[in-house]
Coordinates of N, CA and C in Angstrom, one line a residue:
M27 N 81.3 60.6 -67.6 CA 79.5 61.0 -66.6 C 79.3 59.6 -65.7
T28 N 80.7 59.8 -64.4 CA 80.7 59.7 -63.4 C 79.9 60.1 -62.4
D29 N 80.2 61.3 -63.2 CA 80.1 62.3 -62.7 C 78.3 62.2 -61.7
L30 N 77.8 62.1 -62.9 CA 75.9 61.7 -62.6 C 75.3 60.6 -61.5
F31 N 75.9 60.1 -61.3 CA 76.5 58.7 -60.4 C 77.2 59.3 -59.3
Q32 N 78.1 59.6 -58.7 CA 78.7 60.7 -58.0 C 77.8 61.5 -57.0
K33 N 76.7 62.8 -58.2 CA 75.7 63.2 -57.4 C 74.6 62.8 -57.0
V34 N 74.1 61.2 -57.6 CA 73.8 61.1 -57.4 C 73.6 60.3 -54.9
T35 N 75.2 59.7 -55.9 CA 75.2 59.1 -54.4 C 75.2 60.3 -54.1
D36 N 75.9 61.5 -54.2 CA 76.7 62.4 -52.8 C 75.7 62.8 -52.3
S37 N 73.4 62.9 -53.2 CA 72.7 64.0 -52.8 C 71.5 62.2 -51.5
Q38 N 71.7 61.0 -51.1 CA 71.0 59.9 -50.1 C 71.3 60.7 -48.7
D39 N 70.5 60.7 -47.9 CA 70.0 60.8 -47.3 C 70.7 59.7 -45.8
A40 N 70.9 60.8 -44.6 CA 71.0 59.4 -43.5 C 71.3 58.4 -43.6
F41 N 69.1 58.3 -44.3 CA 69.6 57.1 -44.0 C 69.3 56.1 -44.8
K42 N 69.7 56.2 -45.5 CA 69.4 55.6 -47.0 C 71.1 55.4 -46.8
K43 N 72.2 55.6 -46.7 CA 73.3 55.9 -45.6 C 74.3 54.5 -45.0
L44 N 72.8 55.1 -43.8 CA 73.5 54.2 -42.6 C 72.9 52.5 -43.4
G45 N 72.0 52.5 -44.6 CA 70.8 51.7 -44.7 C 72.9 50.6 -45.8
S46 N 73.5 51.3 -46.1 CA 73.6 51.0 -46.8 C 74.9 50.0 -46.9
H47 N 75.1 49.9 -45.0 CA 75.3 48.9 -44.2 C 75.4 47.3 -44.4
I48 N 73.6 48.0 -44.5 CA 73.3 46.7 -43.9 C 72.8 45.3 -45.8
P49 N 73.7 44.3 -45.1 CA 73.9 42.6 -45.9 C 73.2 42.9 -46.5
G50 N 72.6 42.8 -48.0 CA 71.9 43.1 -50.0 C 71.6 44.3 -49.9
F51 N 71.8 45.5 -48.8 CA 70.8 47.0 -48.7 C 72.2 47.5 -49.3
K52 N 72.9 47.5 -48.8 CA 73.7 48.3 -50.1 C 73.4 47.6 -51.4
G53 N 73.5 46.9 -51.9 CA 73.2 46.4 -53.2 C 71.6 47.4 -54.1
Y54 N 71.2 46.4 -53.6 CA 69.8 47.9 -53.3 C 69.7 49.6 -53.9
I55 N 70.1 49.8 -53.5 CA 70.8 51.3 -53.0 C 71.7 51.5 -54.0
E56 N 72.3 51.4 -54.3 CA 73.3 51.4 -55.4 C 72.5 50.6 -56.6
R57 N 71.7 50.3 -56.6 CA 71.1 49.5 -57.6 C 70.4 50.9 -58.8
Q58 N 69.7 51.4 -57.6 CA 68.7 52.4 -56.8 C 70.1 53.7 -57.1
N59 N 71.1 53.9 -57.8 CA 71.2 55.3 -57.7 C 71.5 55.6 -58.6
R60 N 72.4 53.7 -59.3 CA 72.8 53.6 -61.3 C 71.1 53.9 -62.1
R61 N 70.3 53.7 -61.9 CA 68.7 53.7 -62.3 C 68.6 55.9 -62.2
A62 N 68.7 56.1 -61.6 CA 68.8 57.3 -61.3 C 69.5 57.8 -61.5
A63 N 71.0 58.2 -62.4 CA 72.3 58.3 -63.3 C 71.2 58.4 -64.1
D64 N 70.8 57.0 -64.4 CA 70.2 56.3 -65.8 C 69.9 57.5 -66.5
K65 N 68.4 57.8 -65.7 CA 67.3 58.5 -65.9 C 67.4 60.1 -66.0
L66 N 69.0 60.7 -65.3 CA 69.5 61.4 -65.3 C 69.7 62.2 -66.5
M67 N 70.5 60.9 -67.4 CA 70.7 61.5 -68.4 C 70.7 61.2 -69.2
R68 N 69.5 60.3 -69.3 CA 68.5 59.8 -70.7 C 68.2 61.8 -71.1
E69 N 67.8 62.1 -69.7 CA 66.9 63.0 -69.8 C 67.8 64.6 -70.4
T70 N 68.6 64.3 -70.4 CA 69.5 65.2 -70.5 C 70.0 65.0 -72.0
I71 N 70.3 64.1 -72.1 CA 69.9 63.9 -74.0 C 69.3 63.6 -74.8
A72 N 67.8 64.3 -74.5 CA 66.7 64.0 -74.9 C 66.7 65.4 -74.6
D73 N 67.2 66.5 -74.0 CA 67.1 67.8 -73.7 C 67.9 68.2 -75.0
R74 N 68.9 67.7 -75.4 CA 70.1 68.3 -76.3 C 69.3 67.6 -77.6
F75 N 68.9 67.1 -77.7 CA 68.0 66.1 -79.3 C 66.9 67.1 -79.7
Q76 N 66.2 68.0 -78.0 CA 65.5 68.2 -78.6 C 65.3 69.9 -78.5
E77 N 66.8 70.5 -79.1 CA 67.2 72.1 -79.1 C 67.0 71.0 -80.9
Q78 N 67.5 71.1 -81.0 CA 67.5 70.3 -82.6 C 66.3 69.9 -83.3
W79 N 65.3 69.6 -82.6 CA 63.8 69.1 -83.3 C 63.0 70.5 -83.1
K80 N 63.5 71.5 -82.2 CA 62.9 72.5 -81.9 C 63.7 73.6 -83.8
R81 N 64.8 73.5 -83.6 CA 65.3 73.9 -85.0 C 65.4 73.5 -86.2
A82 N 65.3 72.1 -85.9 CA 64.7 71.7 -86.9 C 62.9 71.4 -88.4
S83 N 62.3 72.9 -86.8 CA 61.0 73.0 -86.9 C 61.5 74.0 -87.3
E84 N 62.1 75.0 -86.6 CA 62.4 76.6 -87.6 C 62.4 75.8 -89.1
L85 N 63.0 75.3 -89.6 CA 64.0 75.6 -90.2 C 62.5 75.4 -91.6
Q86 N 61.7 74.3 -90.8 CA 60.5 73.8 -92.3 C 59.6 75.3 -92.5
V87 N 60.2 76.5 -91.1 CA 58.7 77.7 -91.5 C 59.9 78.3 -91.9
N88 N 61.1 78.1 -91.8 CA 61.9 79.1 -93.1 C 62.6 78.4 -94.8
L89 N 62.0 77.1 -95.1 CA 61.5 76.8 -96.1 C 60.5 76.9 -97.0
I90 N 58.9 77.1 -96.1 CA 57.9 77.7 -96.5 C 58.2 78.8 -96.8
N91 N 58.5 80.1 -95.5 CA 59.1 81.7 -96.0 C 59.8 81.7 -97.2
E92 N 60.6 81.1 -97.7 CA 61.7 80.7 -98.4 C 61.0 80.9 -100.1
G93 N 59.1 80.1 -100.2 CA 58.5 79.3 -101.2 C 59.7 78.2 -101.2
M94 N 59.5 77.2 -100.9 CA 60.5 76.3 -100.6 C 60.4 75.4 -100.4
I95 N 59.1 74.9 -100.6 CA 57.8 74.0 -100.2 C 58.1 72.7 -100.1
A96 N 59.2 72.5 -101.3 CA 59.5 71.4 -101.8 C 60.1 70.5 -101.0
Y97 N 60.4 70.9 -100.2 CA 61.8 70.7 -99.5 C 62.0 70.5 -98.3
V98 N 59.8 71.1 -97.8 CA 59.8 70.5 -96.2 C 59.0 69.3 -95.3
D99 N 58.5 68.5 -96.2 CA 58.8 67.0 -95.8 C 59.9 66.2 -95.9
D100 N 60.8 67.1 -96.6 CA 61.6 66.1 -96.5 C 62.2 66.7 -94.7
I101 N 62.2 68.2 -94.3 CA 62.4 68.5 -93.6 C 62.1 67.2 -92.6
E102 N 60.8 67.7 -92.5 CA 59.5 66.6 -91.8 C 59.5 65.4 -91.3
R103 N 61.3 64.4 -92.6 CA 61.3 63.1 -91.7 C 61.8 63.8 -90.5
A104 N 63.0 64.6 -91.3 CA 64.6 63.8 -90.3 C 64.2 64.4 -89.0
A105 N 63.1 66.0 -88.1 CA 62.0 66.5 -87.7 C 61.8 65.1 -86.9
I106 N 61.4 64.1 -87.9 CA 60.0 62.9 -87.4 C 61.7 62.0 -86.8
Q107 N 62.8 61.7 -87.7 CA 63.3 60.6 -87.0 C 63.6 61.3 -85.4
M108 N 64.1 62.9 -85.7 CA 64.8 63.1 -84.2 C 63.5 63.3 -83.4
R109 N 62.5 63.1 -84.0 CA 61.4 63.0 -82.1 C 61.1 61.6 -82.1
T110 N 61.0 60.6 -82.6 CA 61.3 59.3 -82.7 C 62.5 58.8 -81.5
F111 N 63.9 59.5 -82.2 CA 64.1 58.9 -81.5 C 65.0 60.0 -79.2
I112 N 63.7 60.7 -79.4 CA 63.7 61.8 -78.0 C 62.3 61.5 -77.4
D113 N 61.8 60.5 -77.9 CA 60.2 59.8 -77.8 C 61.2 58.3 -77.2
K114 N 61.5 58.0 -78.1 CA 62.3 56.3 -77.4 C 63.3 56.6 -75.5
I115 N 64.4 58.0 -75.7 CA 65.3 57.8 -75.0 C 63.8 58.1 -73.3
R116 N 63.8 59.6 -74.1 CA 62.5 59.9 -72.3 C 62.0 58.6 -72.2
T117 N 60.8 57.9 -72.7 CA 59.9 56.1 -72.5 C 60.4 54.9 -72.4
A118 N 61.6 55.2 -72.5 CA 62.5 54.1 -72.0 C 62.4 53.2 -70.0
S119 N 62.3 52.7 -70.1 CA 62.4 51.5 -69.1 C 63.1 51.9 -67.9
Y120 N 62.8 53.2 -66.5 CA 63.4 53.8 -66.1 C 64.4 53.2 -65.2
G121 N 65.4 53.7 -66.1 CA 67.0 53.2 -65.9 C 66.8 51.4 -65.6
Y122 N 66.5 50.8 -66.7 CA 66.6 49.7 -67.6 C 66.3 49.3 -66.7
S123 N 65.4 48.9 -65.7 CA 65.1 48.2 -64.5 C 65.9 46.9 -64.7
G124 N 65.2 46.3 -66.2 CA 64.6 44.5 -66.0 C 66.9 44.6 -67.0
L125 N 67.8 45.5 -66.7 CA 68.7 45.3 -67.5 C 69.0 45.0 -65.3
F126 N 68.9 46.1 -65.7 CA 69.9 46.8 -63.6 C 69.8 45.1 -62.8
D127 N 68.0 45.0 -63.3 CA 67.9 43.0 -62.3 C 68.7 42.5 -62.7
A128 N 68.8 41.9 -64.0 CA 68.6 40.4 -64.9 C 70.9 40.1 -64.9
V129 N 71.5 41.3 -65.2 CA 72.3 41.8 -65.1 C 73.2 42.2 -64.0
K130 N 74.4 41.5 -63.6 CA 74.7 42.4 -62.2 C 76.1 43.4 -63.9
I131 N 75.6 44.0 -62.8 CA 76.6 45.1 -63.8 C 78.1 45.3 -62.7
N132 N 79.1 45.2 -63.3 CA 80.2 46.1 -62.4 C 80.7 47.6 -63.5
E133 N 82.0 47.4 -62.0 CA 82.1 49.5 -62.5 C 82.4 49.3 -63.9
E134 N 83.3 48.1 -64.7 CA 83.4 47.9 -65.6 C 82.6 48.7 -67.9
E135 N 81.7 48.1 -67.3 CA 80.2 47.5 -66.9 C 79.8 49.1 -68.1
L136 N 79.6 49.5 -66.5 CA 78.5 50.4 -66.2 C 79.1 51.8 -67.0
A137 N 80.6 51.9 -66.4 CA 81.3 53.0 -67.5 C 81.3 53.0 -69.0
Q138 N 81.5 51.5 -69.9 CA 81.6 51.3 -71.4 C 79.6 52.2 -70.9
L139 N 78.9 51.5 -70.2 CA 78.0 52.7 -70.9 C 77.8 53.3 -70.5
Y140 N 77.9 54.6 -70.1 CA 78.3 56.0 -69.8 C 79.1 56.4 -71.1
A141 N 80.1 55.5 -71.5 CA 80.8 55.8 -72.8 C 80.0 55.8 -74.5
F142 N 79.3 54.8 -74.4 CA 78.3 54.2 -76.0 C 77.4 55.6 -75.5
D143 N 77.1 56.6 -74.2 CA 75.4 57.6 -74.2 C 76.7 58.5 -74.1
Q144 N 77.9 58.8 -74.4 CA 78.5 60.0 -73.9 C 78.0 60.2 -76.0
G145 N 78.5 58.9 -76.7 CA 78.1 59.2 -78.1 C 76.7 59.7 -78.4
F146 N 76.3 59.9 -77.8 CA 74.9 60.8 -78.5 C 74.8 61.4 -78.5
F147 N 75.3 62.7 -76.9 CA 76.2 63.8 -76.6 C 76.3 63.7 -78.0
L148 N 77.7 63.5 -78.4 CA 78.1 63.9 -80.0 C 77.5 63.8 -80.3
A149 N 76.4 62.8 -81.0 CA 75.6 62.3 -82.2 C 74.3 64.3 -82.2
A150 N 74.0 65.0 -80.3 CA 73.6 65.7 -81.5 C 74.2 67.0 -80.9
E151 N 75.7 67.3 -81.5 CA 76.7 68.4 -82.1 C 76.3 67.7 -83.0
E152 N 76.7 66.6 -83.2 CA 76.5 66.4 -85.2 C 75.4 66.5 -86.1
I153 N 74.6 66.8 -84.9 CA 72.9 66.5 -85.7 C 73.0 68.9 -85.9
A154 N 73.5 69.4 -84.6 CA 73.3 70.8 -84.9 C 74.4 71.4 -86.1
R155 N 75.2 70.5 -86.3 CA 76.7 71.0 -87.5 C 75.9 70.4 -88.8
A156 N 75.2 69.5 -88.8 CA 74.2 69.6 -89.2 C 72.9 70.6 -90.0
L157 N 72.4 70.6 -89.2 CA 70.7 71.6 -89.6 C 72.7 72.9 -89.8
D158 N 72.9 73.2 -88.7 CA 74.3 74.5 -89.5 C 74.4 74.4 -90.7
N159 N 75.0 73.3 -91.7 CA 74.8 73.2 -93.0 C 73.4 73.0 -93.7
V160 N 72.4 72.7 -93.1 CA 71.0 73.2 -93.7 C 70.2 74.4 -93.7
E161 N 71.2 75.0 -92.8 CA 70.6 76.3 -93.0 C 71.2 77.9 -93.2
A162 N 73.1 76.9 -94.1 CA 73.8 77.8 -95.3 C 73.8 77.3 -96.3
S163 N 73.2 76.4 -97.5 CA 72.3 75.5 -97.2 C 70.9 75.7 -98.6
L164 N 70.0 77.1 -97.2 CA 68.7 77.8 -97.7 C 68.6 78.7 -99.4
H165 N 69.9 79.0 -99.5 CA 69.9 79.0 -100.8 C 71.0 78.6 -101.8
D166 N 71.2 77.9 -102.1 CA 71.2 76.5 -102.5 C 70.5 75.5 -102.9
E167 N 69.3 76.2 -104.0 CA 69.0 74.2 -103.6 C 70.3 73.0 -104.5
A168 N 70.7 73.4 -105.0 CA 71.8 72.0 -105.0 C 72.4 71.8 -104.0
G169 N 72.6 72.1 -102.8 CA 73.1 71.4 -102.4 C 72.2 70.9 -101.1
L170 N 71.0 71.8 -101.1 CA 69.9 71.5 -99.3 C 69.7 70.1 -99.5
P171 N 69.1 69.1 -100.4 CA 68.9 67.8 -100.6 C 70.1 66.8 -99.9
A172 N 71.1 67.3 -99.9 CA 72.1 66.4 -99.4 C 71.6 66.8 -98.3
A173 N 72.1 68.6 -97.4 CA 72.0 68.6 -96.2 C 71.4 68.2 -95.2
I174 N 69.4 68.0 -95.8 CA 68.2 67.7 -94.9 C 68.5 65.7 -94.8
R175 N 69.1 65.4 -96.1 CA 69.3 64.0 -96.4 C 70.5 63.5 -95.4
N176 N 71.3 64.6 -94.8 CA 72.8 63.8 -94.1 C 71.9 64.3 -92.3
V177 N 70.6 65.0 -91.9 CA 69.9 65.4 -91.4 C 69.5 64.2 -90.6
T178 N 68.5 64.3 -91.9 CA 68.1 62.4 -91.4 C 68.7 61.6 -91.4
T179 N 69.1 60.7 -92.4 CA 70.6 59.6 -91.9 C 71.1 59.2 -89.8
L180 N 71.4 61.0 -89.3 CA 71.9 61.2 -88.8 C 71.1 60.9 -86.8
A181 N 69.6 61.7 -87.6 CA 69.2 60.8 -86.9 C 67.5 59.9 -86.5
R182 N 68.8 59.1 -87.5 CA 67.7 57.3 -87.3 C 69.4 56.0 -87.0
Q183 N 70.1 57.2 -87.2 CA 71.0 56.6 -86.6 C 71.1 56.8 -84.9
S184 N 70.2 57.6 -84.9 CA 70.7 57.8 -83.1 C 69.7 56.8 -82.6
T185 N 68.3 56.9 -83.8 CA 67.5 56.0 -82.4 C 67.7 54.5 -82.8
E186 N 68.6 53.5 -84.4 CA 69.0 52.8 -83.3 C 70.1 52.6 -83.1
A187 N 71.3 53.7 -83.1 CA 71.4 53.0 -81.7 C 71.8 52.7 -80.1
F188 N 70.6 53.9 -79.8 CA 69.3 53.4 -79.0 C 68.7 52.1 -78.9
G189 N 67.9 51.9 -79.4 CA 67.8 50.0 -80.2 C 69.5 49.2 -79.2
R190 N 70.4 49.8 -79.7 CA 71.4 48.7 -79.1 C 72.5 48.3 -77.9
R191 N 71.7 49.9 -76.7 CA 72.1 50.4 -76.6 C 72.0 48.9 -75.3
S192 N 70.9 48.1 -74.3 CA 71.4 47.1 -73.4 C 72.4 46.4 -74.2
E193 N 73.0 45.7 -75.6 CA 73.8 44.7 -75.8 C 75.8 45.9 -75.4
V194 N 75.5 46.2 -75.0 CA 76.8 47.1 -73.9 C 76.8 46.1 -72.5
F195 N 75.7 45.6 -72.7 CA 76.0 44.4 -70.9 C 75.0 43.0 -71.6
T196 N 74.9 43.2 -71.8 CA 75.4 41.1 -73.3 C 76.1 41.4 -73.2
G197 N 76.1 41.5 -75.1 CA 77.0 41.5 -75.3 C 75.9 40.6 -76.4
S198 N 74.6 40.7 -76.1 CA 73.8 39.7 -77.9 C 73.9 41.6 -78.4
E199 N 73.3 40.6 -79.8 CA 72.5 41.7 -81.2 C 71.7 41.1 -81.1
A200 N 70.9 42.9 -81.4 CA 69.5 43.1 -81.8 C 68.8 42.2 -82.8

């Protein structure tokens, strides 16, 4: 994930690069770069979850078409959990400005944040596999409820984990 920070840093114009030699200005530029990298990462994660949300919505249509209306509300709960996560991550304060301003973030902590965020990419992959399982269970009414509950649980866990993201900086508990 340091690639994102590097990409933002490399895209600076000459004025910002020159200004980075002025005392105090360099810290401001670095903080802005961290915010931009954070925003880019959150948008990418949200896009990955958006893909899975669309799949869950398509599964609702499939359930209706298969006459399995009893499970539509269950898959809707999973879709709502994913939508909640997407909305939270997309609308979070830009770059966690309060955190970046209030807490001095060193390179090690930034690496921990990126590692924490990497977990969201893995969570999106896990949800994709869980949705694959739901699709495979469409003709297995015995396994379908558990498959849907798994998707709902994974989506809820992602939302809860995002709520604990600030603990990477502060070490406190939410």
